[in-house]
Coordinates of C-alpha atoms in Angstrom, one line a residue:
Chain C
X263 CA 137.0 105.1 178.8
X264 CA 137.0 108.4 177.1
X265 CA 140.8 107.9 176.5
X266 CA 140.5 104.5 175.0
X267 CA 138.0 105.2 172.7
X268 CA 140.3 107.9 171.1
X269 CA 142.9 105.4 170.9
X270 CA 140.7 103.0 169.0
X271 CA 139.7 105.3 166.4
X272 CA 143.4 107.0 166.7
X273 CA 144.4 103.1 165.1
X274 CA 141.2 102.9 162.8
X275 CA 142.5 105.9 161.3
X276 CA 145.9 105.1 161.0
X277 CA 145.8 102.1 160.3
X278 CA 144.0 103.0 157.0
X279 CA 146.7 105.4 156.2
X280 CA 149.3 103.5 156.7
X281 CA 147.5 100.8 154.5
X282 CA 146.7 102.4 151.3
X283 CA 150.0 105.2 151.4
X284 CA 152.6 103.6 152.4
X285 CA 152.0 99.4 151.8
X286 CA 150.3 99.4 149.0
X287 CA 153.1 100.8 147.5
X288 CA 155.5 98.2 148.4
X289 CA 155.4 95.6 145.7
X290 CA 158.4 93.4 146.8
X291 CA 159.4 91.2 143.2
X292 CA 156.5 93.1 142.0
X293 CA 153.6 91.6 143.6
X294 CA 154.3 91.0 147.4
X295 CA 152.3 93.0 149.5
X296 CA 151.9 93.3 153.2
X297 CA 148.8 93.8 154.8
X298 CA 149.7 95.7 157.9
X299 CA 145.8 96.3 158.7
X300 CA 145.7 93.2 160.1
X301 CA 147.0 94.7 163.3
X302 CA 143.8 96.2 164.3
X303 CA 142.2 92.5 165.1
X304 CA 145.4 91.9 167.3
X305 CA 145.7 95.5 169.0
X306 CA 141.7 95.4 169.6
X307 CA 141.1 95.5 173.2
X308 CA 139.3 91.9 174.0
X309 CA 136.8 93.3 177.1
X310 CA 134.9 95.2 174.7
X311 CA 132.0 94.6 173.2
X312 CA 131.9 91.9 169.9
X313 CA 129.3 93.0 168.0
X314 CA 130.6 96.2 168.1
X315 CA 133.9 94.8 167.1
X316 CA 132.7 93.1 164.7
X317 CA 131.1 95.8 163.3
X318 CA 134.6 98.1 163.0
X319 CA 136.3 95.5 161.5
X320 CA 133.9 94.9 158.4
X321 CA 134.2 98.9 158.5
X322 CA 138.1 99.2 158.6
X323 CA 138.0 96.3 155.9
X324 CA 135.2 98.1 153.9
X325 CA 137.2 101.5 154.0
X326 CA 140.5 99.7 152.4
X327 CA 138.4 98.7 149.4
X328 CA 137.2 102.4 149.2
X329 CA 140.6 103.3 148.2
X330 CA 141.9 99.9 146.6
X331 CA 138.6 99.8 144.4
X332 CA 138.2 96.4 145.4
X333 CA 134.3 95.2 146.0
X334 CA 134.5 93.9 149.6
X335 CA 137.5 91.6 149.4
X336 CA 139.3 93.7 152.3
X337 CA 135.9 94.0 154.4
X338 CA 134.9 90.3 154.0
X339 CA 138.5 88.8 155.1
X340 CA 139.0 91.2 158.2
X341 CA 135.6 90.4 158.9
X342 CA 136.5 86.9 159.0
X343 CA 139.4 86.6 161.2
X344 CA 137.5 89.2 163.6
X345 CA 134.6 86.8 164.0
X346 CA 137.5 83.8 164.5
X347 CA 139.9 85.7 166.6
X348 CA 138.1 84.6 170.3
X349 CA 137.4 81.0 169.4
X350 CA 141.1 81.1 168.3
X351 CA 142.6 82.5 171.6
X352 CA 140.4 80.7 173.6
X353 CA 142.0 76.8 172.3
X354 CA 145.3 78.4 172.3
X355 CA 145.5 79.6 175.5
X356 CA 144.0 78.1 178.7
X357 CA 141.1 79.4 180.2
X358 CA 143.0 81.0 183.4
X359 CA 145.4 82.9 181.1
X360 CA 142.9 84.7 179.1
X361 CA 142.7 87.9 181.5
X362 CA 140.5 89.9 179.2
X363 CA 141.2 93.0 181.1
X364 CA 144.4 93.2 180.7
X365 CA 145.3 90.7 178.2
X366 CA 148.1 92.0 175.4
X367 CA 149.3 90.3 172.6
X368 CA 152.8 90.7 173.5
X369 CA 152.2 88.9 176.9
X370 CA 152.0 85.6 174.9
X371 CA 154.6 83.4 175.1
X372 CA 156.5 83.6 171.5
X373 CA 155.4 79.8 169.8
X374 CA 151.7 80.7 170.9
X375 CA 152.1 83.9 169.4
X376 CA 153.8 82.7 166.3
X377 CA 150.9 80.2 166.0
X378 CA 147.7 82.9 166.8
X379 CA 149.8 85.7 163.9
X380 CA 150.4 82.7 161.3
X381 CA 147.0 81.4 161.8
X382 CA 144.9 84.9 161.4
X383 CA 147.6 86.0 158.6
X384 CA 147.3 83.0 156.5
X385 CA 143.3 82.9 156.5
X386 CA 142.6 86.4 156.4
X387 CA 145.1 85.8 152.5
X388 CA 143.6 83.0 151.4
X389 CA 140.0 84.6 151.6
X390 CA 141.7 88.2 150.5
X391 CA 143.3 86.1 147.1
X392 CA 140.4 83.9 146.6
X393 CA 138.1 86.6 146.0
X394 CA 140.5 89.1 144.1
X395 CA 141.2 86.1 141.5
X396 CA 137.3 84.6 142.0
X397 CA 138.3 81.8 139.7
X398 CA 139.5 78.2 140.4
X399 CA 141.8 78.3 137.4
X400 CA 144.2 80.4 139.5
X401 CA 144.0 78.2 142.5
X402 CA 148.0 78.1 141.9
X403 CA 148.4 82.1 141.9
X404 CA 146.4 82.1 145.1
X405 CA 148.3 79.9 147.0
X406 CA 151.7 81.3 146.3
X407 CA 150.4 85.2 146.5
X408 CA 148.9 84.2 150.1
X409 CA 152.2 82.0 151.1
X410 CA 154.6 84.8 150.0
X411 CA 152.4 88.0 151.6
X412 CA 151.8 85.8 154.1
X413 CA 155.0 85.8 155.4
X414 CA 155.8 89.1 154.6
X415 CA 152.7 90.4 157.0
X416 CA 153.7 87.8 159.5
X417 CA 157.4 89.3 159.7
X418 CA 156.2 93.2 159.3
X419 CA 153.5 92.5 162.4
X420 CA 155.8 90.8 164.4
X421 CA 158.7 93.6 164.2
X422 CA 155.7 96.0 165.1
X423 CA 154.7 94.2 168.3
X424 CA 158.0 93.9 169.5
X425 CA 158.8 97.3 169.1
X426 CA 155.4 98.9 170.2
X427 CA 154.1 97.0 173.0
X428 CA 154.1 98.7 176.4
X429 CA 157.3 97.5 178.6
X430 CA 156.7 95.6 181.3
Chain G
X140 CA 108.5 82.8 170.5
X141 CA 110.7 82.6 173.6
X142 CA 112.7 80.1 172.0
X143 CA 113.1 82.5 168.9
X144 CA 114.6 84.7 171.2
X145 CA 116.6 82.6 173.1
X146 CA 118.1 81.7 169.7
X147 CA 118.8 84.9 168.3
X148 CA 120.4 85.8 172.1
X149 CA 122.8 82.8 171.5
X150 CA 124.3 83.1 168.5
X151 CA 123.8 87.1 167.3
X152 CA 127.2 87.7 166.6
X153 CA 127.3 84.6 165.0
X154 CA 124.4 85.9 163.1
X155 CA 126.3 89.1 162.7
X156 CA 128.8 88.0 161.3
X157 CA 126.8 86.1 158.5
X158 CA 125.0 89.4 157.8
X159 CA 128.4 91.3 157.2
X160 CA 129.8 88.7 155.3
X161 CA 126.9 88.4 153.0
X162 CA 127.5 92.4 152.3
X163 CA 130.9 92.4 152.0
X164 CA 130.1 89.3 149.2
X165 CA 127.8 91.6 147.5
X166 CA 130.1 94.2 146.7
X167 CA 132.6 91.9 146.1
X168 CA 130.7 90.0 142.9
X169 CA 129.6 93.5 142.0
X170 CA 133.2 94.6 141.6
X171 CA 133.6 91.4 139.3
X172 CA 131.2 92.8 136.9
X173 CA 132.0 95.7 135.0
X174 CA 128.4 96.8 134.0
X175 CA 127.1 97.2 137.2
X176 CA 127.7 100.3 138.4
X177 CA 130.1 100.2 141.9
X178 CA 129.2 101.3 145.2
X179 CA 133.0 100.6 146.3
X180 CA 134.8 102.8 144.1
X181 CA 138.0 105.6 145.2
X182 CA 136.6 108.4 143.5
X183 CA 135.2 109.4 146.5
X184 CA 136.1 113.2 147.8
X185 CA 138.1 111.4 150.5
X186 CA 139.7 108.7 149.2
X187 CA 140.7 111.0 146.6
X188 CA 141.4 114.0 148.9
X189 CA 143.9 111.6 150.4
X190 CA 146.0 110.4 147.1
X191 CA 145.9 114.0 145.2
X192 CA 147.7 114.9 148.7
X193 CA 149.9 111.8 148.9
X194 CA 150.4 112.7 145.1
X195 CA 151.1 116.1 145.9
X196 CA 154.3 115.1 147.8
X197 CA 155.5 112.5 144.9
X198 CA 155.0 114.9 142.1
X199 CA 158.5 116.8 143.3
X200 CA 160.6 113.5 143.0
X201 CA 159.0 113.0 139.2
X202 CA 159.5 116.6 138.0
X203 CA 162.5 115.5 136.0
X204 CA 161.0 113.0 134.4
X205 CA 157.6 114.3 133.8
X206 CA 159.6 117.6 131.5
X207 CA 161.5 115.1 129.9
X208 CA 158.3 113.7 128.3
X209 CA 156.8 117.0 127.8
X210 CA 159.5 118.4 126.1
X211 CA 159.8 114.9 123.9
X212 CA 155.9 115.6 123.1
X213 CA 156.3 119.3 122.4
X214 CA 159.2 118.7 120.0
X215 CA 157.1 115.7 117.9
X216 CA 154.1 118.1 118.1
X217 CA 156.2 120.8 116.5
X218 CA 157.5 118.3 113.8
X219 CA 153.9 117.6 113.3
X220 CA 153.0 120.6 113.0
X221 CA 156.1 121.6 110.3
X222 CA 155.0 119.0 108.3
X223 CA 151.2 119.9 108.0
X224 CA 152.5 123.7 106.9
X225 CA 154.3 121.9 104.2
X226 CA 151.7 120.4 102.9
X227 CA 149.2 123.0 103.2
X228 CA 147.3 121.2 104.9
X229 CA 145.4 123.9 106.6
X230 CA 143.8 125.3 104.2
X231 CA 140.5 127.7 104.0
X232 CA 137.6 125.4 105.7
X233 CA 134.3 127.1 104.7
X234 CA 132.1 126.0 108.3
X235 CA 134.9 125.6 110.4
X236 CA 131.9 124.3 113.0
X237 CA 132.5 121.0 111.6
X238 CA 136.4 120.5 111.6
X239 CA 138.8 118.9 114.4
X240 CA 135.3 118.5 116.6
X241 CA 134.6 115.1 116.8
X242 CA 137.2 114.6 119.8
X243 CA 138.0 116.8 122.8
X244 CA 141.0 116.2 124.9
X245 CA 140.9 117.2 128.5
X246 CA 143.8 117.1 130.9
X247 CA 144.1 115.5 134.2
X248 CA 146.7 113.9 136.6
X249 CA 146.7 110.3 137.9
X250 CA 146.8 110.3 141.7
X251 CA 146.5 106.7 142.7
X252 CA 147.8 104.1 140.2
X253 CA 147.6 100.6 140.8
X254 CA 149.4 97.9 138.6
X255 CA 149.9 94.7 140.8
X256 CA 147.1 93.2 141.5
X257 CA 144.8 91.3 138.9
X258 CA 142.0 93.9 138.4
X259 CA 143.7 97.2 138.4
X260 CA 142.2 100.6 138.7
X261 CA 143.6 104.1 138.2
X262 CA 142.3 107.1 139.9
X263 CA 142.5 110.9 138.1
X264 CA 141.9 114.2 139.5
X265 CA 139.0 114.9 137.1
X266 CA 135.4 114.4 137.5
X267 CA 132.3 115.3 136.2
X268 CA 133.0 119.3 136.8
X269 CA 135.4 118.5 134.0
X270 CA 132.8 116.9 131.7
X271 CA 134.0 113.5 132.5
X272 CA 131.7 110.6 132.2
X273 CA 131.6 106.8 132.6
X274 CA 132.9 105.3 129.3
X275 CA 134.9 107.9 127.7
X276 CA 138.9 106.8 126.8
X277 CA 142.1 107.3 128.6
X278 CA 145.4 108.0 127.0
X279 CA 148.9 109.8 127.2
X280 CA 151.8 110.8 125.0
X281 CA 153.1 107.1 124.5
X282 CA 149.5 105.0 124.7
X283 CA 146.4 103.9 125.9
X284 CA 145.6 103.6 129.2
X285 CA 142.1 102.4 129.9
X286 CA 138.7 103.7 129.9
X287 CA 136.6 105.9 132.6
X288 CA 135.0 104.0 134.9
X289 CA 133.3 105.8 137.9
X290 CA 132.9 109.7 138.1
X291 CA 132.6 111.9 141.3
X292 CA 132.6 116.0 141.0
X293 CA 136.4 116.1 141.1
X294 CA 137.6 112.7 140.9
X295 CA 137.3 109.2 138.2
X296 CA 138.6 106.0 138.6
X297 CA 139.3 104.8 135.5
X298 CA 139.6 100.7 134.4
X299 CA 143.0 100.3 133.3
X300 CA 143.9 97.6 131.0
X301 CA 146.0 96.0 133.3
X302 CA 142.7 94.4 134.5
X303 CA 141.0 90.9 133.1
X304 CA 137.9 92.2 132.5
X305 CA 139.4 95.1 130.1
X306 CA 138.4 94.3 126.5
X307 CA 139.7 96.7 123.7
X308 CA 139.1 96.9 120.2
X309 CA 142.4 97.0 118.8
X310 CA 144.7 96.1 115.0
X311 CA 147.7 95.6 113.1
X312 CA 149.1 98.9 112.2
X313 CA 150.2 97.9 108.8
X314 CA 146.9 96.0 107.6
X315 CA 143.5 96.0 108.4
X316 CA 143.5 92.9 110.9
X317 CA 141.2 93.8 114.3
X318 CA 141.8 91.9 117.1
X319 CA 140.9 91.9 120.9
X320 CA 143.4 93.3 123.5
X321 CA 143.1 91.8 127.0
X322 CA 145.2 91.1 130.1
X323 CA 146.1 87.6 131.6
X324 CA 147.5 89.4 135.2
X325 CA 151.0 88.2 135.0
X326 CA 153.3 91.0 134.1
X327 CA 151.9 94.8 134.1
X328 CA 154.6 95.2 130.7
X329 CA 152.8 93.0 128.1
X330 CA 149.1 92.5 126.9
X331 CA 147.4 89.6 125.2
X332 CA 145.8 89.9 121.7
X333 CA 143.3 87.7 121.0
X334 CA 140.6 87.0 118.4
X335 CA 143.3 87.6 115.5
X336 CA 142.2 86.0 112.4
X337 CA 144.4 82.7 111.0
X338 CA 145.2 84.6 107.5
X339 CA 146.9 87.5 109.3
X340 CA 150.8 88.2 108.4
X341 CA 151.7 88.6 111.9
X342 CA 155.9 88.9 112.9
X343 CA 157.4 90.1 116.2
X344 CA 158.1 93.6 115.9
X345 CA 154.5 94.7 114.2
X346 CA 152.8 97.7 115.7
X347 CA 149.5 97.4 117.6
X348 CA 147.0 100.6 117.3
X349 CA 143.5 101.1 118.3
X350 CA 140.7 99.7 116.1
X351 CA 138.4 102.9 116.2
X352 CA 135.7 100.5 116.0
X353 CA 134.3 101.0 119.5
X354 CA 133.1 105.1 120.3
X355 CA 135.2 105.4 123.1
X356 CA 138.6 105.7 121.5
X357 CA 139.5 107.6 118.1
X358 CA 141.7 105.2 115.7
X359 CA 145.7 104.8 115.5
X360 CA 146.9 105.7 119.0
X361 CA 149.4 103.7 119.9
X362 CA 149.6 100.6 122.1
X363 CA 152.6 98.5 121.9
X364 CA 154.5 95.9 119.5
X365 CA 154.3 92.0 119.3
X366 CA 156.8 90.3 121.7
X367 CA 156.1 86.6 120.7
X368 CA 153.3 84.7 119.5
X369 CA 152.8 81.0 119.2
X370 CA 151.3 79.0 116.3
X371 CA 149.1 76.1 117.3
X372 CA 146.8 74.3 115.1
X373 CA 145.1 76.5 113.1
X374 CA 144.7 79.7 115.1
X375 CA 147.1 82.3 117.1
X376 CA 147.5 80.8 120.6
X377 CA 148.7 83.4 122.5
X378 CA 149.9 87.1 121.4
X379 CA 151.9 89.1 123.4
X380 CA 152.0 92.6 123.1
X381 CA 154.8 95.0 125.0
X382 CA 153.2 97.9 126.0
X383 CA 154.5 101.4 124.5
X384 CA 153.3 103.0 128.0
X385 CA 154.9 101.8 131.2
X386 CA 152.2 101.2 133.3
X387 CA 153.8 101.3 136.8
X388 CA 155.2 105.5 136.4
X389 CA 152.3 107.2 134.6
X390 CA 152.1 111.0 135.3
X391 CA 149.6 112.9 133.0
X392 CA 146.8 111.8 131.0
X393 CA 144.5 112.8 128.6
X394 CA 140.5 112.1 128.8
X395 CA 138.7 111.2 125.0
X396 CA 135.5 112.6 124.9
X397 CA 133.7 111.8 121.4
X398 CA 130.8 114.2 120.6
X399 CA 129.5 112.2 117.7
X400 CA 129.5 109.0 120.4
X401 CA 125.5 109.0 120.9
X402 CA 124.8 109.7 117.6
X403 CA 126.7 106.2 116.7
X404 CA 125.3 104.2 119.1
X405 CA 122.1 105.3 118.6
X406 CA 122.1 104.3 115.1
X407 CA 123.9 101.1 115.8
X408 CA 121.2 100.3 118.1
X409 CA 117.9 101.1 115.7
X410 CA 120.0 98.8 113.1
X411 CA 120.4 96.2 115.6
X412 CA 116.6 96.0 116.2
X413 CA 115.2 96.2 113.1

């Protein structure tokens, strides 16, 4: 128990770090971004407690707009694809694979997985856009900034699975 | 009652959720207006304790650079100053109280810049130990650069005008035209110019300076020139102004503090309500 708890703030942490010193600074063409913080919904063990959950995520979010000086865009997004992560995993996958002890993202077969990343990635952008812009004039802007970061996230958290997950 | 209960049982994260969603909205539309004062803000001691150290690594790959402008700002100074003992300029002041007072520069360093996204903040190792205060101008050698926004004990974030809610008071360098400068998010090189006047000689190539209407910046330090403009109907469309400064490798800066600022607004105020 101890040990896990040590690992989930351990990511909280870095997470943040790696967030606001190393990709925020990426800028591909100028204005692609990845938002590698994403991660902690998919690393977060899914036996635990949701509220508490919940609760971390709005906190990890909120602590990105610390540093990016950006209202609550960061907390409000993360906060969203926390609350729609179970509902999401739940339709994906059948009832009898969902061993929430031991269940790992990397133990999804890869088109499920492609499908659970895209779907998190893309909603978590839209919201993250929508309120940065917080005008229907740049409903154009939006939808390309999320396509494009989109993917970029998608690619970078896909990479990091493969290379991090425990071997079987 | 029980049912009250049995409700809240069922759907409290639900609930939750809605709660922390409603907060982070909050901060969110208090971000989008620049009056309010911001809770979310990096000039925090630990979101700044973490870029002056991330900035404490980058300073050694911009060393080169950053003498390259000193030493381009020393030598102008210099020629500056060479003139002004030409023309005797300094001559005997009887209260010398009242000269070269009305402005005082201080120092600082940016540690976080951001330039990408649509509302754009800059954060400076300077705070309110410093003197620094909410409203007081930012510049460097080559420019402007915004305006203080929030202000810890050691740290500021200031609004840079790379952001759309950034409204400057700006002219023409060579006549007496005032305009607005503001920022459409595109590309962090070039500025709008708006609220130009019909009758003004405008041609690509003019020099934009500040207006030294508003208190917060002295008048005549430099912004940028005009890149195009388009003519439609009877007004200026669209100006576009190529920043002097650019925006994505700023080192140094200098904070504007005007002493005779409350005094003017003060007075403007009392004329305003009479």
């Amino acid at each position: 128990m101890n040990n896990n708890l040590f690992k989930i703030l351990f990511q909280f942490i870095g997470l943040i770090l790696l967030q606001v010193i190393v990709f925020d600074n990426v800028h591909l063409f100028g204005y692609v971004n990845p938002y590698i913080y994403i991660a902690w919904v998919l690393l977060y063990p899914l036996k635990s407690e949701r509220g508490l959950f919940l609760f971390l995520s709005f906190l990890l979010g909120l602590c990105i707009d610390f540093f990016s000086n950006s209202g609550g865009i960061n907390a409000a997004s993360l906060l969203l694809i926390a609350y729609l992560r179970l509902p999401l995993l739940t339709s994906l996958l059948r009832k009898v694979d969902l061993d929430f002890l031991l269940f790992h993202v990397s133990s999804m077969p890869f088109v499920k997985l492609l499908t659970y990343i895209s779907i998190l990635v893309f909603s978590h952008h839209i919201v993250l856009f929508s309120l940065e812009y917080f005008s229907f004039s740049n409903i154009g802007i939006i939808v390309k900034h999320t396509f494009l970061s989109g993917i970029f996230t998608i690619v970078l958290l896909f990479i990091s699975i493969q290379l991090f997950s425990p071997r079987k | 009652m029980q049912q009250i209960i049995y409700f809240l049982r069922k759907y409290r994260y639900f609930l939750l959720f809605v709660i922390l969603e409603l907060i982070a909205l909050v901060f969110t539309i208090q971000s989008h207006s620049f009056h309010k004062s911001k809770f979310v803000n990096s000039a925090t001691s630990i979101t700044g304790g973490v870029y002056s150290q991330v900035s404490n690594i980058n300073d050694f790959f911009t060393l080169k650079q950053e003498n390259k402008v000193l030493s381009e700002e020393n030598n102008r100074l210099k020629n500056k100053l060479n003139q002004y003992r030409q023309e005797d300029y300094i001559s005997t002041v009887i209260d010398s109280l009242s000269i070269l007072t009305k402005y005082n520069y201080t120092a600082a360093k940016i540690i976080k810049n951001d330039f990408r996204k649509v509302n754009n903040f800059i954060t400076i190792n300077k705070g309110s130990t410093s003197g620094l205060q909410s409203d007081m101008g930012v510049i460097n050698t080559k420019g402007i650069i915004g305006i203080v926004k929030n202000v810890s004990n050691n740290y500021a974030t200031v609004l840079s005008i790379l952001n759309s809610y950034s409204k400057l008071n700006v002219r023409l360098k060579n006549s007496n035209y005032f305009g607005t400068l503001t920022w459409d998010g595109t590309d962090y090189n070039t500025v709008q110019l708006v609220d130009i006047p019909r009758q003004a000689n405008l041609s690509i190539g003019d020099t934009i300076i500040t207006g030294g209407r508003s208190a917060i910046f002295p008048e005549g330090i430099m912004v940028g020139v005009i890149q195009d403009f388009q003519f439609e109907g009877t007004k200026f469309n669209e100006i576009n102004i190529r920043l002097f400064n650019d925006m994505s490798a700023l080192g140094y800066v200098q904070i504007i503090e005007n002493t005779q600022r409350k005094e003017q607004q003060l007075l403007e105020e009392q004329t305003t309500n009479e």
